[in-house]
Amino acid sequence: MQYVARLTTALAAAGALVLTTPTGAQASAIGSTPVRTFEYSVGGVDDEGADCMFTHIVRGSGRKITYQNAGVDCAFVGALSSGFCNWRIDFTYADTNNRLYRTSRGKTHSECKIDPMRNNSPQTLPRYGKACAHLYVNGVRCVSQCHHITK
C-alpha cells in the first residue's frame, strides 16, 4: 500500500512539473459555423440540410500567423449532396475598429466540391483586430467565421 501511495505522489509531482514547464507563447483558435448545402422537404417539413460545418483555424502568436486554414466538413445527409459549386474562400483582416485593411481573395473553383478547403500563407499582421474566413458560392457569401487577434 505504501508503494502505491509513493507511486501516486511521484506521478502527481511529475504531472505538476509537466504542467508548469514554461513554453513559448502560442495562440490557436478553431471555430465552426453551420453551413447548408441544400434544402429538402420530408413529409411537408422543410429541412435546410445544415449537416456541414465551415471551420476556420488560426495558429500563431500575437500578430504573427503561422498557419491558417478554412474549409467545409459534411456528415449525414450533407455528405450525400452535390456540394458547393463555383466556390471560393477569402481571408480578411480588420483592425480593432472593425475597419477592413487586407483581403486575400481565393480562386473561384468552377467544379462542385463537398469539402472545399483553402490554406493561407503565414504572415505578420500590421495591427491587432480579427481574422476571418468567408465561403462564397456563385459569388454570394454563404458563411463567415472570425477570430479576434489580441495581445
Tab-separated table of N, CA and C in Angstrom:
chain	number	residue	atom	x	y	z
A	1	MET	N	0.819	-1.186	0.000
A	1	MET	CA	0.000	0.000	0.000
A	1	MET	C	0.865	1.252	0.000
A	2	GLN	N	1.990	1.215	0.774
A	2	GLN	CA	2.870	2.376	0.794
A	2	GLN	C	3.473	2.616	-0.591
A	3	TYR	N	3.757	1.515	-1.321
A	3	TYR	CA	4.318	1.630	-2.654
A	3	TYR	C	3.354	2.380	-3.580
A	4	VAL	N	2.080	2.033	-3.496
A	4	VAL	CA	1.062	2.696	-4.327
A	4	VAL	C	0.967	4.171	-3.970
A	5	ALA	N	1.017	4.497	-2.678
A	5	ALA	CA	0.951	5.901	-2.249
A	5	ALA	C	2.153	6.673	-2.754
A	6	ARG	N	3.352	6.077	-2.682
A	6	ARG	CA	4.559	6.759	-3.168
A	6	ARG	C	4.511	6.944	-4.686
A	7	LEU	N	4.055	5.899	-5.387
A	7	LEU	CA	3.948	5.974	-6.832
A	7	LEU	C	2.962	7.062	-7.245
A	8	THR	N	1.829	7.120	-6.561
A	8	THR	CA	0.828	8.142	-6.848
A	8	THR	C	1.395	9.534	-6.604
A	9	THR	N	2.115	9.732	-5.504
A	9	THR	CA	2.724	11.032	-5.196
A	9	THR	C	3.769	11.396	-6.247
A	10	ALA	N	4.589	10.423	-6.650
A	10	ALA	CA	5.617	10.681	-7.667
A	10	ALA	C	4.986	11.051	-9.000
A	11	LEU	N	3.942	10.341	-9.394
A	11	LEU	CA	3.259	10.663	-10.651
A	11	LEU	C	2.593	12.033	-10.598
A	12	ALA	N	2.007	12.377	-9.476
A	12	ALA	CA	1.375	13.694	-9.327
A	12	ALA	C	2.426	14.797	-9.421
A	13	ALA	N	3.581	14.591	-8.796
A	13	ALA	CA	4.659	15.588	-8.852
A	13	ALA	C	5.182	15.733	-10.276
A	14	ALA	N	5.354	14.612	-10.979
A	14	ALA	CA	5.817	14.667	-12.368
A	14	ALA	C	4.800	15.391	-13.243
A	15	GLY	N	3.518	15.122	-13.022
A	15	GLY	CA	2.468	15.806	-13.772
A	15	GLY	C	2.479	17.295	-13.516
A	16	ALA	N	2.719	17.706	-12.276
A	16	ALA	CA	2.775	19.132	-11.945
A	16	ALA	C	3.948	19.796	-12.653
A	17	LEU	N	5.081	19.097	-12.748
A	17	LEU	CA	6.232	19.654	-13.462
A	17	LEU	C	5.930	19.835	-14.935
A	18	VAL	N	5.270	18.870	-15.519
A	18	VAL	CA	4.918	18.963	-16.928
A	18	VAL	C	3.970	20.130	-17.155
A	19	LEU	N	3.001	20.301	-16.270
A	19	LEU	CA	2.013	21.369	-16.436
A	19	LEU	C	2.584	22.755	-16.198
A	20	THR	N	3.644	22.878	-15.425
A	20	THR	CA	4.161	24.199	-15.102
A	20	THR	C	5.428	24.549	-15.877
A	21	THR	N	5.896	23.676	-16.757
A	21	THR	CA	7.069	23.984	-17.564
A	21	THR	C	6.720	25.094	-18.538
A	22	PRO	N	7.490	26.208	-18.530
A	22	PRO	CA	7.160	27.306	-19.427
A	22	PRO	C	7.420	26.923	-20.888
A	23	THR	N	6.553	27.386	-21.761
A	23	THR	CA	6.706	27.162	-23.195
A	23	THR	C	6.585	28.500	-23.896
A	24	GLY	N	6.907	28.530	-25.173
A	24	GLY	CA	6.748	29.751	-25.950
A	24	GLY	C	5.290	30.134	-26.030
A	25	ALA	N	5.043	31.431	-26.069
A	25	ALA	CA	3.665	31.905	-26.128
A	25	ALA	C	3.069	31.561	-27.482
A	26	GLN	N	2.084	30.712	-27.509
A	26	GLN	CA	1.405	30.313	-28.725
A	26	GLN	C	-0.089	30.539	-28.551
A	27	ALA	N	-0.732	30.842	-29.617
A	27	ALA	CA	-2.177	31.024	-29.562
A	27	ALA	C	-2.792	30.290	-30.746
A	28	SER	N	-3.860	29.604	-30.504
A	28	SER	CA	-4.587	28.913	-31.555
A	28	SER	C	-6.058	29.182	-31.379
A	29	ALA	N	-6.751	29.244	-32.487
A	29	ALA	CA	-8.198	29.434	-32.444
A	29	ALA	C	-8.809	28.546	-33.518
A	30	ILE	N	-9.839	27.824	-33.126
A	30	ILE	CA	-10.583	26.980	-34.051
A	30	ILE	C	-12.057	27.250	-33.816
A	31	GLY	N	-12.773	27.526	-34.869
A	31	GLY	CA	-14.209	27.758	-34.737
A	31	GLY	C	-14.947	27.209	-35.938
A	32	SER	N	-16.182	26.786	-35.714
A	32	SER	CA	-17.005	26.238	-36.786
A	32	SER	C	-18.382	26.880	-36.774
A	33	THR	N	-18.932	27.039	-37.964
A	33	THR	CA	-20.261	27.611	-38.143
A	33	THR	C	-21.034	26.709	-39.093
A	34	PRO	N	-22.299	26.387	-38.781
A	34	PRO	CA	-23.085	25.550	-39.700
A	34	PRO	C	-23.273	26.237	-41.056
A	35	VAL	N	-23.238	25.436	-42.093
A	35	VAL	CA	-23.492	25.944	-43.448
A	35	VAL	C	-24.331	24.909	-44.178
A	36	ARG	N	-25.301	25.348	-44.908
A	36	ARG	CA	-26.177	24.407	-45.592
A	36	ARG	C	-25.741	24.227	-47.044
A	37	THR	N	-25.925	23.032	-47.525
A	37	THR	CA	-25.591	22.741	-48.912
A	37	THR	C	-26.831	22.731	-49.794
A	38	PHE	N	-27.987	22.537	-49.190
A	38	PHE	CA	-29.213	22.368	-49.967
A	38	PHE	C	-30.410	22.464	-49.038
A	39	GLU	N	-31.607	22.456	-49.607
A	39	GLU	CA	-32.844	22.375	-48.834
A	39	GLU	C	-33.653	21.206	-49.369
A	40	TYR	N	-34.345	20.515	-48.480
A	40	TYR	CA	-35.208	19.435	-48.923
A	40	TYR	C	-36.443	19.384	-48.032
A	41	SER	N	-37.478	18.680	-48.514
A	41	SER	CA	-38.730	18.581	-47.786
A	41	SER	C	-39.055	17.110	-47.570
A	42	VAL	N	-39.367	16.761	-46.306
A	42	VAL	CA	-39.757	15.402	-45.959
A	42	VAL	C	-41.087	15.479	-45.228
A	43	GLY	N	-42.113	14.895	-45.801
A	43	GLY	CA	-43.432	14.903	-45.173
A	43	GLY	C	-43.972	16.306	-44.937
A	44	GLY	N	-43.651	17.230	-45.844
A	44	GLY	CA	-44.139	18.598	-45.718
A	44	GLY	C	-43.311	19.468	-44.787
A	45	VAL	N	-42.259	18.918	-44.193
A	45	VAL	CA	-41.390	19.686	-43.303
A	45	VAL	C	-40.104	20.028	-44.050
A	46	ASP	N	-39.780	21.306	-44.121
A	46	ASP	CA	-38.568	21.737	-44.802
A	46	ASP	C	-37.367	21.599	-43.887
A	47	ASP	N	-36.283	21.093	-44.448
A	47	ASP	CA	-35.020	20.986	-43.722
A	47	ASP	C	-33.968	21.689	-44.568
A	48	GLU	N	-33.117	22.464	-43.926
A	48	GLU	CA	-32.127	23.239	-44.658
A	48	GLU	C	-30.800	22.509	-44.793
A	49	GLY	N	-30.736	21.236	-44.513
A	49	GLY	CA	-29.546	20.450	-44.776
A	49	GLY	C	-28.271	21.002	-44.167
A	50	ALA	N	-28.320	21.453	-42.925
A	50	ALA	CA	-27.141	22.016	-42.272
A	50	ALA	C	-26.303	20.924	-41.612
A	51	ASP	N	-25.984	19.897	-42.387
A	51	ASP	CA	-25.140	18.825	-41.886
A	51	ASP	C	-23.673	19.103	-42.200
A	52	CYS	N	-23.364	20.337	-42.548
A	52	CYS	CA	-22.000	20.737	-42.874
A	52	CYS	C	-21.565	21.867	-41.945
A	53	MET	N	-20.263	21.891	-41.674
A	53	MET	CA	-19.691	22.943	-40.818
A	53	MET	C	-18.540	23.613	-41.563
A	54	PHE	N	-18.513	24.934	-41.509
A	54	PHE	CA	-17.410	25.713	-42.065
A	54	PHE	C	-16.464	26.002	-40.907
A	55	THR	N	-15.250	25.500	-40.995
A	55	THR	CA	-14.285	25.597	-39.900
A	55	THR	C	-13.110	26.469	-40.304
A	56	HIS	N	-12.726	27.354	-39.390
A	56	HIS	CA	-11.602	28.288	-39.606
A	56	HIS	C	-10.604	28.068	-38.480
A	57	ILE	N	-9.345	27.827	-38.855
A	57	ILE	CA	-8.277	27.575	-37.889
A	57	ILE	C	-7.190	28.625	-38.059
A	58	VAL	N	-6.761	29.219	-36.939
A	58	VAL	CA	-5.642	30.163	-36.945
A	58	VAL	C	-4.668	29.719	-35.865
A	59	ARG	N	-3.386	29.626	-36.226
A	59	ARG	CA	-2.336	29.319	-35.253
A	59	ARG	C	-1.275	30.401	-35.339
A	60	GLY	N	-0.696	30.736	-34.197
A	60	GLY	CA	0.369	31.722	-34.186
A	60	GLY	C	0.539	32.319	-32.813
A	61	SER	N	1.152	33.493	-32.783
A	61	SER	CA	1.417	34.187	-31.531
A	61	SER	C	1.375	35.685	-31.802
A	62	GLY	N	0.586	36.412	-31.005
A	62	GLY	CA	0.464	37.848	-31.234
A	62	GLY	C	-0.085	38.114	-32.618
A	63	ARG	N	0.583	39.016	-33.365
A	63	ARG	CA	0.129	39.351	-34.714
A	63	ARG	C	0.704	38.425	-35.783
A	64	LYS	N	1.527	37.462	-35.362
A	64	LYS	CA	2.142	36.545	-36.314
A	64	LYS	C	1.271	35.301	-36.491
A	65	ILE	N	0.813	35.078	-37.705
A	65	ILE	CA	0.014	33.899	-38.041
A	65	ILE	C	0.942	32.903	-38.734
A	66	THR	N	1.104	31.738	-38.118
A	66	THR	CA	1.983	30.717	-38.685
A	66	THR	C	1.220	29.705	-39.541
A	67	TYR	N	-0.090	29.594	-39.322
A	67	TYR	CA	-0.911	28.643	-40.077
A	67	TYR	C	-2.342	29.146	-40.079
A	68	GLN	N	-2.989	29.082	-41.243
A	68	GLN	CA	-4.404	29.455	-41.334
A	68	GLN	C	-5.060	28.597	-42.407
A	69	ASN	N	-6.227	28.058	-42.058
A	69	ASN	CA	-6.941	27.158	-42.942
A	69	ASN	C	-8.432	27.352	-42.730
A	70	ALA	N	-9.194	27.173	-43.794
A	70	ALA	CA	-10.655	27.190	-43.688
A	70	ALA	C	-11.217	26.175	-44.669
A	71	GLY	N	-12.289	25.512	-44.256
A	71	GLY	CA	-12.900	24.538	-45.137
A	71	GLY	C	-14.204	24.006	-44.585
A	72	VAL	N	-14.834	23.179	-45.381
A	72	VAL	CA	-16.140	22.612	-45.030
A	72	VAL	C	-16.001	21.113	-44.788
A	73	ASP	N	-16.652	20.644	-43.729
A	73	ASP	CA	-16.771	19.213	-43.441
A	73	ASP	C	-18.252	18.894	-43.373
A	74	CYS	N	-18.658	17.821	-44.047
A	74	CYS	CA	-20.069	17.433	-44.057
A	74	CYS	C	-20.244	16.027	-43.503
A	75	ALA	N	-21.407	15.794	-42.919
A	75	ALA	CA	-21.759	14.478	-42.385
A	75	ALA	C	-23.216	14.187	-42.710
A	76	PHE	N	-23.613	12.981	-42.466
A	76	PHE	CA	-25.003	12.555	-42.643
A	76	PHE	C	-25.488	12.866	-44.058
A	77	VAL	N	-26.669	13.455	-44.184
A	77	VAL	CA	-27.260	13.735	-45.491
A	77	VAL	C	-26.425	14.763	-46.249
A	78	GLY	N	-25.792	15.686	-45.536
A	78	GLY	CA	-24.976	16.712	-46.180
A	78	GLY	C	-23.854	16.126	-47.004
A	79	ALA	N	-23.310	14.990	-46.574
A	79	ALA	CA	-22.210	14.352	-47.300
A	79	ALA	C	-22.682	13.728	-48.612
A	80	LEU	N	-23.978	13.560	-48.784
A	80	LEU	CA	-24.522	12.964	-49.993
A	80	LEU	C	-24.894	14.004	-51.042
A	81	SER	N	-24.826	15.274	-50.703
A	81	SER	CA	-25.237	16.311	-51.641
A	81	SER	C	-24.173	16.510	-52.714
A	82	SER	N	-24.505	17.314	-53.706
A	82	SER	CA	-23.551	17.604	-54.784
A	82	SER	C	-22.467	18.562	-54.319
A	83	GLY	N	-22.657	19.168	-53.166
A	83	GLY	CA	-21.632	20.038	-52.607
A	83	GLY	C	-21.819	21.498	-52.955
A	84	PHE	N	-20.709	22.192	-52.982
A	84	PHE	CA	-20.687	23.635	-53.219
A	84	PHE	C	-20.099	23.872	-54.605
A	85	CYS	N	-20.851	24.561	-55.465
A	85	CYS	CA	-20.417	24.794	-56.840
A	85	CYS	C	-20.008	26.252	-57.012
A	86	ASN	N	-19.018	26.466	-57.860
A	86	ASN	CA	-18.491	27.815	-58.111
A	86	ASN	C	-18.130	28.494	-56.791
A	87	TRP	N	-17.254	27.868	-56.042
A	87	TRP	CA	-16.930	28.328	-54.689
A	87	TRP	C	-15.548	28.973	-54.629
A	88	ARG	N	-15.387	29.802	-53.591
A	88	ARG	CA	-14.074	30.349	-53.251
A	88	ARG	C	-14.067	30.657	-51.767
A	89	ILE	N	-12.880	30.700	-51.180
A	89	ILE	CA	-12.715	31.060	-49.774
A	89	ILE	C	-11.780	32.259	-49.706
A	90	ASP	N	-12.246	33.321	-49.074
A	90	ASP	CA	-11.445	34.528	-48.866
A	90	ASP	C	-11.066	34.631	-47.399
A	91	PHE	N	-9.895	35.210	-47.134
A	91	PHE	CA	-9.478	35.555	-45.779
A	91	PHE	C	-9.420	37.074	-45.698
A	92	THR	N	-10.011	37.635	-44.646
A	92	THR	CA	-9.973	39.090	-44.466
A	92	THR	C	-9.424	39.421	-43.085
A	93	TYR	N	-8.896	40.640	-42.972
A	93	TYR	CA	-8.290	41.105	-41.733
A	93	TYR	C	-8.793	42.512	-41.462
A	94	ALA	N	-9.228	42.739	-40.229
A	94	ALA	CA	-9.751	44.041	-39.828
A	94	ALA	C	-9.065	44.474	-38.546
A	95	ASP	N	-9.009	45.797	-38.317
A	95	ASP	CA	-8.392	46.311	-37.086
A	95	ASP	C	-9.403	46.268	-35.945
A	96	THR	N	-9.012	46.774	-34.790
A	96	THR	CA	-9.881	46.720	-33.604
A	96	THR	C	-11.107	47.620	-33.749
A	97	ASN	N	-11.109	48.516	-34.732
A	97	ASN	CA	-12.287	49.340	-35.019
A	97	ASN	C	-13.137	48.725	-36.132
A	98	ASN	N	-12.850	47.460	-36.453
A	98	ASN	CA	-13.581	46.706	-37.465
A	98	ASN	C	-13.412	47.276	-38.884
A	99	ARG	N	-12.303	48.008	-39.121
A	99	ARG	CA	-12.003	48.521	-40.462
A	99	ARG	C	-11.165	47.487	-41.201
A	100	LEU	N	-11.697	47.023	-42.320
A	100	LEU	CA	-11.016	46.031	-43.134
A	100	LEU	C	-9.758	46.648	-43.744
A	101	TYR	N	-8.599	45.978	-43.598
A	101	TYR	CA	-7.380	46.514	-44.190
A	101	TYR	C	-6.679	45.536	-45.124
A	102	ARG	N	-7.101	44.272	-45.166
A	102	ARG	CA	-6.458	43.322	-46.071
A	102	ARG	C	-7.442	42.218	-46.429
A	103	THR	N	-7.422	41.826	-47.698
A	103	THR	CA	-8.214	40.693	-48.165
A	103	THR	C	-7.322	39.791	-48.996
A	104	SER	N	-7.357	38.507	-48.703
A	104	SER	CA	-6.684	37.506	-49.515
A	104	SER	C	-7.788	36.736	-50.228
A	105	ARG	N	-8.023	37.119	-51.477
A	105	ARG	CA	-9.115	36.531	-52.234
A	105	ARG	C	-8.685	35.197	-52.821
A	106	GLY	N	-9.501	34.203	-52.600
A	106	GLY	CA	-9.212	32.876	-53.134
A	106	GLY	C	-9.637	32.750	-54.585
A	107	LYS	N	-9.159	31.708	-55.208
A	107	LYS	CA	-9.515	31.396	-56.584
A	107	LYS	C	-10.945	30.853	-56.617
A	108	THR	N	-11.717	31.232	-57.619
A	108	THR	CA	-13.051	30.655	-57.798
A	108	THR	C	-12.894	29.315	-58.494
A	109	HIS	N	-13.452	28.266	-57.872
A	109	HIS	CA	-13.393	26.914	-58.412
A	109	HIS	C	-14.731	26.591	-59.064
A	110	SER	N	-14.720	26.288	-60.353
A	110	SER	CA	-15.971	26.079	-61.079
A	110	SER	C	-16.609	24.720	-60.800
A	111	GLU	N	-15.819	23.761	-60.294
A	111	GLU	CA	-16.390	22.442	-60.025
A	111	GLU	C	-17.193	22.452	-58.721
A	112	CYS	N	-18.008	21.409	-58.563
A	112	CYS	CA	-18.759	21.231	-57.319
A	112	CYS	C	-17.927	20.348	-56.398
A	113	LYS	N	-17.819	20.752	-55.149
A	113	LYS	CA	-16.997	20.015	-54.197
A	113	LYS	C	-17.707	19.971	-52.851
A	114	ILE	N	-17.746	18.792	-52.241
A	114	ILE	CA	-18.409	18.618	-50.949
A	114	ILE	C	-17.548	19.150	-49.806
A	115	ASP	N	-16.234	19.212	-50.025
A	115	ASP	CA	-15.337	19.638	-48.950
A	115	ASP	C	-14.335	20.714	-49.405
A	116	PRO	N	-14.843	21.871	-49.830
A	116	PRO	CA	-13.906	22.924	-50.255
A	116	PRO	C	-13.002	23.331	-49.097
A	117	MET	N	-11.739	23.622	-49.421
A	117	MET	CA	-10.782	23.992	-48.384
A	117	MET	C	-9.715	24.897	-48.987
A	118	ARG	N	-9.158	25.773	-48.126
A	118	ARG	CA	-8.073	26.642	-48.561
A	118	ARG	C	-7.148	26.924	-47.389
A	119	ASN	N	-5.844	26.900	-47.665
A	119	ASN	CA	-4.830	27.345	-46.718
A	119	ASN	C	-4.398	28.748	-47.114
A	120	ASN	N	-3.957	29.522	-46.148
A	120	ASN	CA	-3.384	30.830	-46.444
A	120	ASN	C	-1.948	30.838	-45.943
A	121	SER	N	-1.116	31.629	-46.560
A	121	SER	CA	0.305	31.645	-46.210
A	121	SER	C	0.540	32.330	-44.863
A	122	PRO	N	1.623	31.932	-44.171
A	122	PRO	CA	1.975	32.596	-42.904
A	122	PRO	C	2.224	34.086	-43.142
A	123	GLN	N	1.937	34.888	-42.125
A	123	GLN	CA	2.108	36.335	-42.252
A	123	GLN	C	2.120	36.998	-40.896
A	124	THR	N	2.633	38.215	-40.876
A	124	THR	CA	2.571	39.033	-39.667
A	124	THR	C	1.634	40.193	-39.963
A	125	LEU	N	0.598	40.312	-39.162
A	125	LEU	CA	-0.394	41.369	-39.360
A	125	LEU	C	0.148	42.702	-38.853
A	126	PRO	N	-0.175	43.805	-39.515
A	126	PRO	CA	0.315	45.108	-39.067
A	126	PRO	C	-0.390	45.621	-37.814
A	127	ARG	N	-1.573	45.091	-37.506
A	127	ARG	CA	-2.306	45.552	-36.324
A	127	ARG	C	-3.164	44.433	-35.748
A	128	TYR	N	-3.566	44.623	-34.512
A	128	TYR	CA	-4.473	43.676	-33.862
A	128	TYR	C	-5.883	43.907	-34.382
A	129	GLY	N	-6.752	42.924	-34.191
A	129	GLY	CA	-8.133	43.037	-34.650
A	129	GLY	C	-8.749	41.673	-34.800
A	130	LYS	N	-9.113	41.319	-36.042
A	130	LYS	CA	-9.694	39.995	-36.259
A	130	LYS	C	-9.312	39.468	-37.628
A	131	ALA	N	-9.266	38.141	-37.696
A	131	ALA	CA	-9.021	37.420	-38.944
A	131	ALA	C	-10.278	36.610	-39.232
A	132	CYS	N	-10.751	36.691	-40.462
A	132	CYS	CA	-11.986	35.995	-40.837
A	132	CYS	C	-11.772	35.166	-42.095
A	133	ALA	N	-12.563	34.122	-42.219
A	133	ALA	CA	-12.635	33.314	-43.433
A	133	ALA	C	-14.076	33.369	-43.918
A	134	HIS	N	-14.245	33.478	-45.235
A	134	HIS	CA	-15.576	33.598	-45.828
A	134	HIS	C	-15.697	32.597	-46.973
A	135	LEU	N	-16.796	31.862	-46.998
A	135	LEU	CA	-17.085	30.946	-48.093
A	135	LEU	C	-18.096	31.606	-49.023
A	136	TYR	N	-17.736	31.699	-50.299
A	136	TYR	CA	-18.625	32.236	-51.329
A	136	TYR	C	-19.023	31.108	-52.264
A	137	VAL	N	-20.307	31.068	-52.629
A	137	VAL	CA	-20.817	30.119	-53.605
A	137	VAL	C	-21.575	30.914	-54.650
A	138	ASN	N	-21.214	30.748	-55.912
A	138	ASN	CA	-21.797	31.522	-57.013
A	138	ASN	C	-21.699	33.028	-56.754
A	139	GLY	N	-20.603	33.460	-56.151
A	139	GLY	CA	-20.368	34.881	-55.906
A	139	GLY	C	-21.093	35.451	-54.702
A	140	VAL	N	-21.838	34.626	-53.974
A	140	VAL	CA	-22.595	35.098	-52.808
A	140	VAL	C	-21.973	34.512	-51.538
A	141	ARG	N	-21.726	35.378	-50.563
A	141	ARG	CA	-21.155	34.889	-49.304
A	141	ARG	C	-22.195	34.058	-48.558
A	142	CYS	N	-21.835	32.804	-48.262
A	142	CYS	CA	-22.739	31.876	-47.560
A	142	CYS	C	-22.521	31.899	-46.062
A	143	VAL	N	-21.245	31.975	-45.647
A	143	VAL	CA	-20.932	31.824	-44.236
A	143	VAL	C	-19.582	32.467	-43.957
A	144	SER	N	-19.425	32.943	-42.733
A	144	SER	CA	-18.161	33.531	-42.282
A	144	SER	C	-17.828	32.980	-40.908
A	145	GLN	N	-16.542	32.950	-40.597
A	145	GLN	CA	-16.072	32.511	-39.283
A	145	GLN	C	-14.872	33.394	-38.945
A	146	CYS	N	-14.890	34.052	-37.775
A	146	CYS	CA	-13.848	35.013	-37.413
A	146	CYS	C	-13.216	34.688	-36.059
A	147	HIS	N	-11.971	35.169	-35.901
A	147	HIS	CA	-11.244	35.035	-34.642
A	147	HIS	C	-10.601	36.369	-34.329
A	148	HIS	N	-10.652	36.766	-33.058
A	148	HIS	CA	-10.013	38.005	-32.631
A	148	HIS	C	-8.518	37.757	-32.427
A	149	ILE	N	-7.726	38.677	-32.913
A	149	ILE	CA	-6.270	38.633	-32.747
A	149	ILE	C	-5.917	39.741	-31.765
A	150	THR	N	-5.550	39.342	-30.557
A	150	THR	CA	-5.280	40.329	-29.500
A	150	THR	C	-3.921	40.061	-28.860
A	151	LYS	N	-3.493	41.006	-28.034
A	151	LYS	CA	-2.206	40.870	-27.333
A	151	LYS	C	-2.249	39.718	-26.373
